[in-house]
Amino acid sequence: MSNHLFDAIRASAGAGGAVFIETADGRRWTYGEALRVSGQIASAIDVLGVRPGDRVAVQVEKSPLALLLYLACLRSGAVYLPLNTAYTLAELDYFIGDAHPHLVIVSSKARAGVEAIARSHGAIVETLDADGGGSLMELAADEQADFIDAARGPDDLAAILYTSGTTGRSKGAMLTHDNLLSNALALRDCWRVTPEDRLIHALPIFHTHGLFVATNVTLIAGSSMFLLPKFDPAEILCLMPRSTLMMGVPTFYVRLLQHEGLDRAAAAGMRLFVSGSAPLLAETHASFEERTGHAILERYGMTETNMNTSNPYEGERKAGTVGFPLPGVSVRVSDPATGRVLEPGETGMIEIKGPNVFKGYWRMPEKTAAEFTKDGYFISGDLGKFDEEGYLHIVGRGKDLVISGGYNIYPKEVESEIDRLDGVVESAVIGVAHPEFGEGVTAIVVTEPGAALTEKAVLDALGDRLARYKQPKRIIFAQELPRNTMGKVQKNLLRDRYRDLYQKAP
Ligand code: MCA
Ligand code: AMP
């Protein structure tokens, strides 16, 4: 019996004594220990009644055990469903109701709130805390480590990751064992990751970037990582002399550049800096190279497709581009109106096909069908063009999406929450250039005559409805929203009108 992804991880995990994870306090987890403990957790999950194909929803703080829980789910054949720790109970209710997990794992302090929601959807709850406490590890401690991994083929589901939906509600992207394995192998080879590498891991582990790109590549290369609970520039600068690799969103690099400790000496031992999840400004790329001597390598991916393209390891890492298609991945630019595949220099819809592309949206066959072309390419919603040298440039988004600090926010979801408030006629949520987060979520709100709504009142009302990063940085009240002759709100005009909102006065 084989388990497609975990067998490959096991084979590349290297000698049992090699270090997989080191935490800031110097605690080390070897690959041997990771195998043993993930086996115990897999046994505990089995005892709790989780069967292959069942979903296990996980909303826990980042920690080594949280990663071993992910491995345990792969081994038990469960479908791992990570959830942003910032999600409110209202948001959690939707995910649990939609995915119908058998088991929900949260921190001990969140248990009381989540229990009723889970029970109403027929799920059981266990706990896992950042310090290793909680009921799950109590159960696992009594279990054997020699768990027999469930048989899972390339096409079986390994994970569901929710992506924000253009129509408001999130869609669960179903990712298979081979989606994850093929991508990890391609990235390991492209970025020349070896057992000698040590990654600075400061990303959250509930999204593709921190969970699959950073963690799966480490596992499949048999390399090691410093696992940090969150991004802290001073801590990262301290770790650089003992590290070789870092992966981050553009905000990481903007914040590192604000730190006076960032210079050539600090980064001398580093081999590679990777950026993704949002556009890296060419000026950030240039400043970083000037300060450290390193050209950041930018790559492009999506939850639905994992990684699609990457700038080269050897050869020019062209600022403002996302490089070439990964081996085995086909990327094309098409005319959205006619479907004609465009020539270099022509801008159109970026479309993707390959072993990296997901199986579809959980229980949404029509939405899935709508996102693919007749010949099987996934329609990304990103607009781009290839240049004459074959580098892909992302020039805009065809989808109404705000990316703030690497997190995606769909305006419709925020607008729906604002529109339900008393005194609100309508609202438009846009992304406005922000020096630190790339884009800042901004709401333009039209109120009923005489309504006494204030910016603070709107923000307070959103407090327990939307995760913090989705909440507008500013609320602007307006008499009306600009509309075209079809009655559609002209967000481009609003983006233009408020484009300097977050720029500091010179
Ligand atoms: C925190 N805040 C934010 C964000 N993060 N606001 C908007 N956007 C954000 N991303 C708020 C906090 O709630 C707080 O608000 C204030 O900003 C300052 O918090 P701070 O502690 O400074 O923030 P932080 O904890 O340092 O977080 C910033 C961060 C973090 C490090 C950039 O957001 C982050 O780790 N982002 C990475 C996201 C990521 O991994 N994306 C990958 C998705 P207040 O003061 O009002 O309370 S995967 C993906 O996109 C695809 C597949 C791909 O290609 O990778
Ligand atoms: P997500 O839904 O979190 O998977 O985010 C995917 C989206 O992030 C893509 O469709 C792009 O719009 C954006 N994205 C990811 N990487 C990059 C990049 N390097 N440059 C520009 N946009 C990016």
Short mmCIF file of N, CA, C and O and ligand atoms in Angstrom, two decimals, residues 84 86 161 202-211 213 229-233 248-252 255 275-278 299-308 403-409 434 436-437 439-441 467-473, ligand 1:
data_model
loop_
_atom_site.label_atom_id
_atom_site.label_comp_id
_atom_site.label_asym_id
_atom_site.label_seq_id
_atom_site.Cartn_x
_atom_site.Cartn_y
_atom_site.Cartn_z
N ASN A 84 -7.41 30.14 8.93
CA ASN A 84 -6.71 31.32 9.43
C ASN A 84 -7.06 31.55 10.91
O ASN A 84 -8.24 31.53 11.28
N ALA A 86 -7.11 34.15 12.42
CA ALA A 86 -7.83 35.42 12.60
C ALA A 86 -9.33 35.27 12.36
O ALA A 86 -10.09 36.19 12.65
N LEU A 161 -8.24 24.01 0.84
CA LEU A 161 -7.91 25.36 1.32
C LEU A 161 -8.98 26.31 0.80
O LEU A 161 -9.26 26.32 -0.41
N ALA A 202 8.74 32.26 8.53
CA ALA A 202 8.00 33.23 9.36
C ALA A 202 6.60 33.46 8.83
O ALA A 202 5.91 34.38 9.26
N LEU A 203 6.16 32.63 7.86
CA LEU A 203 4.83 32.78 7.26
C LEU A 203 3.79 32.01 8.08
O LEU A 203 4.13 31.03 8.75
N PRO A 204 2.53 32.40 7.98
CA PRO A 204 1.51 31.56 8.61
C PRO A 204 1.42 30.20 7.91
O PRO A 204 1.78 30.10 6.73
N ILE A 205 0.92 29.19 8.63
CA ILE A 205 0.89 27.85 8.02
C ILE A 205 -0.53 27.40 7.65
O ILE A 205 -0.79 26.21 7.56
N PHE A 206 -1.41 28.38 7.44
CA PHE A 206 -2.76 28.01 6.99
C PHE A 206 -3.01 28.37 5.54
O PHE A 206 -4.11 28.30 5.05
N HIS A 207 -1.95 28.81 4.82
CA HIS A 207 -2.09 29.13 3.41
C HIS A 207 -1.04 28.38 2.60
O HIS A 207 -0.04 27.91 3.14
N THR A 208 -1.25 28.39 1.30
CA THR A 208 -0.35 27.71 0.37
C THR A 208 1.12 28.09 0.59
O THR A 208 2.00 27.22 0.58
N HIS A 209 1.38 29.38 0.78
CA HIS A 209 2.76 29.84 0.83
C HIS A 209 3.53 29.18 1.99
O HIS A 209 4.57 28.55 1.80
N GLY A 210 2.98 29.33 3.21
CA GLY A 210 3.70 28.80 4.39
C GLY A 210 3.56 27.30 4.55
O GLY A 210 4.46 26.63 5.07
N LEU A 211 2.42 26.75 4.10
CA LEU A 211 2.18 25.32 4.33
C LEU A 211 2.78 24.46 3.23
O LEU A 211 3.52 23.51 3.50
N VAL A 213 4.40 25.64 -0.03
CA VAL A 213 5.66 26.06 -0.65
C VAL A 213 6.79 25.91 0.36
O VAL A 213 7.78 25.22 0.11
N PRO A 229 7.01 31.91 15.17
CA PRO A 229 5.56 32.07 15.30
C PRO A 229 5.00 33.16 14.39
O PRO A 229 3.89 33.07 13.92
N LYS A 230 5.78 34.20 14.14
CA LYS A 230 5.32 35.26 13.24
C LYS A 230 6.51 36.04 12.70
O LYS A 230 7.65 35.79 13.09
N PHE A 231 6.22 36.96 11.81
CA PHE A 231 7.29 37.73 11.18
C PHE A 231 7.78 38.84 12.13
O PHE A 231 6.99 39.67 12.57
N ASP A 232 9.08 38.81 12.42
CA ASP A 232 9.69 39.83 13.27
C ASP A 232 11.06 40.14 12.66
O ASP A 232 11.97 39.31 12.72
N PRO A 233 11.20 41.33 12.04
CA PRO A 233 12.44 41.62 11.30
C PRO A 233 13.71 41.47 12.15
O PRO A 233 14.72 40.94 11.67
N GLY A 248 8.98 34.84 1.65
CA GLY A 248 8.11 35.82 2.29
C GLY A 248 7.19 36.51 1.31
O GLY A 248 7.35 36.38 0.09
N VAL A 249 6.23 37.25 1.86
CA VAL A 249 5.38 38.12 1.06
C VAL A 249 6.10 39.47 0.94
O VAL A 249 7.02 39.75 1.73
N PRO A 250 5.73 40.31 -0.04
CA PRO A 250 6.45 41.58 -0.21
C PRO A 250 6.54 42.41 1.07
O PRO A 250 7.57 43.06 1.31
N THR A 251 5.50 42.38 1.91
CA THR A 251 5.54 43.16 3.16
C THR A 251 6.75 42.77 4.02
O THR A 251 7.33 43.61 4.71
N PHE A 252 7.16 41.50 3.99
CA PHE A 252 8.35 41.08 4.74
C PHE A 252 9.57 41.91 4.29
O PHE A 252 10.36 42.37 5.10
N ARG A 255 9.43 45.58 5.24
CA ARG A 255 9.75 45.79 6.66
C ARG A 255 11.21 45.50 6.97
O ARG A 255 11.80 46.17 7.82
N SER A 275 10.11 35.73 -3.01
CA SER A 275 8.91 36.53 -2.70
C SER A 275 7.74 36.06 -3.54
O SER A 275 7.90 35.67 -4.69
N GLY A 276 6.54 36.14 -2.96
CA GLY A 276 5.32 35.80 -3.70
C GLY A 276 4.09 36.14 -2.91
O GLY A 276 4.17 36.69 -1.83
N SER A 277 2.94 35.82 -3.48
CA SER A 277 1.58 36.02 -2.94
C SER A 277 1.00 37.37 -3.31
O SER A 277 -0.21 37.56 -3.21
N ALA A 278 1.84 38.31 -3.67
CA ALA A 278 1.40 39.65 -4.06
C ALA A 278 2.53 40.27 -4.86
O ALA A 278 3.67 39.80 -4.78
N ARG A 299 8.13 34.68 -7.55
CA ARG A 299 7.38 33.59 -8.21
C ARG A 299 5.89 33.88 -8.10
O ARG A 299 5.47 34.78 -7.38
N TYR A 300 5.09 33.10 -8.85
CA TYR A 300 3.65 33.39 -8.93
C TYR A 300 2.83 32.12 -8.71
O TYR A 300 3.13 31.08 -9.30
N GLY A 301 1.85 32.22 -7.82
CA GLY A 301 1.00 31.05 -7.59
C GLY A 301 -0.38 31.46 -7.17
O GLY A 301 -0.72 32.64 -7.08
N MET A 302 -1.18 30.46 -6.92
CA MET A 302 -2.55 30.65 -6.44
C MET A 302 -2.92 29.46 -5.58
O MET A 302 -2.36 28.37 -5.76
N THR A 303 -3.89 29.62 -4.72
CA THR A 303 -4.36 28.49 -3.91
C THR A 303 -4.80 27.34 -4.83
O THR A 303 -4.52 26.18 -4.56
N GLU A 304 -5.48 27.67 -5.90
CA GLU A 304 -6.03 26.64 -6.78
C GLU A 304 -4.97 25.91 -7.59
O GLU A 304 -5.22 24.81 -8.10
N THR A 305 -3.83 26.54 -7.79
CA THR A 305 -2.84 25.96 -8.72
C THR A 305 -1.48 25.70 -8.08
O THR A 305 -0.58 25.22 -8.77
N ASN A 306 -1.32 26.00 -6.81
CA ASN A 306 0.03 26.00 -6.23
C ASN A 306 0.90 26.96 -7.06
O ASN A 306 0.37 27.91 -7.60
N MET A 307 2.18 26.67 -7.21
CA MET A 307 3.02 27.63 -7.92
C MET A 307 3.02 27.35 -9.43
O MET A 307 3.05 26.20 -9.85
N ASN A 308 2.99 28.43 -10.21
CA ASN A 308 2.93 28.31 -11.66
C ASN A 308 4.22 28.70 -12.35
O ASN A 308 4.65 28.07 -13.30
N ILE A 403 -5.34 42.55 -2.28
CA ILE A 403 -4.32 41.74 -1.60
C ILE A 403 -3.58 42.65 -0.62
O ILE A 403 -2.90 43.59 -1.01
N SER A 404 -3.76 42.36 0.67
CA SER A 404 -3.19 43.19 1.72
C SER A 404 -2.20 42.35 2.53
O SER A 404 -2.61 41.37 3.16
N GLY A 405 -0.94 42.72 2.48
CA GLY A 405 0.08 41.97 3.22
C GLY A 405 0.10 40.49 2.85
O GLY A 405 0.44 39.65 3.67
N GLY A 406 -0.28 40.17 1.62
CA GLY A 406 -0.27 38.78 1.17
C GLY A 406 -1.57 38.04 1.45
O GLY A 406 -1.73 36.90 1.03
N TYR A 407 -2.51 38.67 2.13
CA TYR A 407 -3.81 38.06 2.36
C TYR A 407 -4.80 38.58 1.33
O TYR A 407 -4.83 39.78 1.05
N ASN A 408 -5.66 37.67 0.84
CA ASN A 408 -6.67 38.08 -0.14
C ASN A 408 -7.96 38.48 0.54
O ASN A 408 -8.42 37.79 1.45
N ILE A 409 -8.53 39.57 0.06
CA ILE A 409 -9.82 40.01 0.59
C ILE A 409 -10.73 40.26 -0.61
O ILE A 409 -10.37 41.02 -1.52
N HIS A 434 -0.81 51.00 -0.52
CA HIS A 434 -0.43 51.17 0.87
C HIS A 434 1.06 50.86 0.99
O HIS A 434 1.51 49.84 0.48
N GLU A 436 3.03 49.74 3.18
CA GLU A 436 3.50 48.55 3.89
C GLU A 436 2.77 47.28 3.45
O GLU A 436 3.39 46.24 3.25
N PHE A 437 1.45 47.38 3.29
CA PHE A 437 0.65 46.18 2.98
C PHE A 437 0.43 45.99 1.48
O PHE A 437 -0.25 45.07 1.08
N GLU A 439 -1.63 46.89 -0.63
CA GLU A 439 -2.93 47.54 -0.78
C GLU A 439 -3.60 47.60 0.59
O GLU A 439 -3.43 46.69 1.40
N GLY A 440 -4.34 48.68 0.81
CA GLY A 440 -5.09 48.81 2.06
C GLY A 440 -6.58 48.70 1.74
O GLY A 440 -7.07 49.36 0.82
N VAL A 441 -7.29 47.87 2.51
CA VAL A 441 -8.74 47.72 2.30
C VAL A 441 -9.41 49.04 2.69
O VAL A 441 -9.18 49.57 3.78
N ALA A 467 -12.51 38.81 9.99
CA ALA A 467 -11.13 38.74 10.46
C ALA A 467 -10.48 40.11 10.34
O ALA A 467 -10.81 40.88 9.43
N ARG A 468 -9.58 40.41 11.27
CA ARG A 468 -8.99 41.75 11.37
C ARG A 468 -8.40 42.25 10.04
O ARG A 468 -8.56 43.40 9.68
N TYR A 469 -7.68 41.38 9.33
CA TYR A 469 -6.99 41.83 8.12
C TYR A 469 -7.98 42.21 7.01
O TYR A 469 -7.62 42.91 6.07
N LYS A 470 -9.26 41.75 7.12
CA LYS A 470 -10.27 42.10 6.11
C LYS A 470 -10.92 43.44 6.42
O LYS A 470 -11.60 44.02 5.57
N GLN A 471 -10.77 43.90 7.66
CA GLN A 471 -11.47 45.12 8.07
C GLN A 471 -10.82 46.34 7.43
O GLN A 471 -9.59 46.43 7.39
N PRO A 472 -11.66 47.27 6.92
CA PRO A 472 -11.09 48.43 6.23
C PRO A 472 -10.12 49.22 7.13
O PRO A 472 -10.36 49.36 8.33
N LYS A 473 -9.04 49.70 6.50
CA LYS A 473 -8.12 50.58 7.22
C LYS A 473 -8.75 51.96 7.34
O LYS A 473 -8.44 52.71 8.25
C1 MCA B 1 -1.89 42.26 10.04
N1 MCA B 1 -2.71 43.32 9.89
C2 MCA B 1 -3.05 43.43 8.63
C3 MCA B 1 -2.40 42.37 7.98
N2 MCA B 1 -1.70 41.66 8.87
N3 MCA B 1 -3.82 44.32 7.99
C4 MCA B 1 -3.97 44.16 6.69
N4 MCA B 1 -3.37 43.17 5.98
C5 MCA B 1 -2.59 42.25 6.60
N5 MCA B 1 -2.03 41.30 5.91
C6 MCA B 1 -3.16 44.28 10.89
C7 MCA B 1 -3.21 43.75 12.28
O1 MCA B 1 -4.47 43.19 12.53
C8 MCA B 1 -2.94 45.00 13.09
O2 MCA B 1 -4.12 45.76 13.13
C9 MCA B 1 -1.98 45.78 12.25
O3 MCA B 1 -2.20 45.30 10.91
C10 MCA B 1 -0.54 45.61 12.61
O4 MCA B 1 -0.29 44.27 12.94
P1 MCA B 1 1.13 43.66 12.90
O5 MCA B 1 1.33 42.93 14.15
O6 MCA B 1 2.16 44.66 12.54
O7 MCA B 1 0.95 42.67 11.72
P2 MCA B 1 1.77 41.38 11.57
O8 MCA B 1 1.34 40.37 12.56
O9 MCA B 1 3.21 41.77 11.56
O10 MCA B 1 1.31 40.87 10.14
C11 MCA B 1 1.72 41.46 8.94
C12 MCA B 1 2.24 40.36 8.04
C13 MCA B 1 1.15 39.26 8.02
C14 MCA B 1 3.53 39.81 8.60
C15 MCA B 1 2.47 40.91 6.67
O11 MCA B 1 -0.05 39.80 7.53
C16 MCA B 1 1.56 38.04 7.25
O12 MCA B 1 2.26 37.17 7.75
N6 MCA B 1 1.14 37.95 5.97
C17 MCA B 1 1.42 36.79 5.14
C18 MCA B 1 0.17 36.30 4.50
C19 MCA B 1 0.44 35.02 3.68
O13 MCA B 1 1.10 34.11 4.11
N7 MCA B 1 -0.12 35.00 2.49
C20 MCA B 1 0.05 33.86 1.59
C21 MCA B 1 -1.28 33.42 1.07
P3 MCA B 1 -4.52 46.64 14.37
O14 MCA B 1 -3.28 47.36 14.83
O15 MCA B 1 -5.57 47.56 13.81
O16 MCA B 1 -5.03 45.65 15.37
S1 MCA B 1 -1.02 32.08 -0.13
C22 MCA B 1 -1.08 32.91 -1.59
O17 MCA B 1 -1.39 34.06 -1.63
C23 MCA B 1 -0.69 32.30 -2.89
C24 MCA B 1 -1.04 30.88 -3.09
C25 MCA B 1 0.80 32.50 -3.13
O18 MCA B 1 1.15 32.81 -4.27
O19 MCA B 1 1.56 32.35 -2.17
#
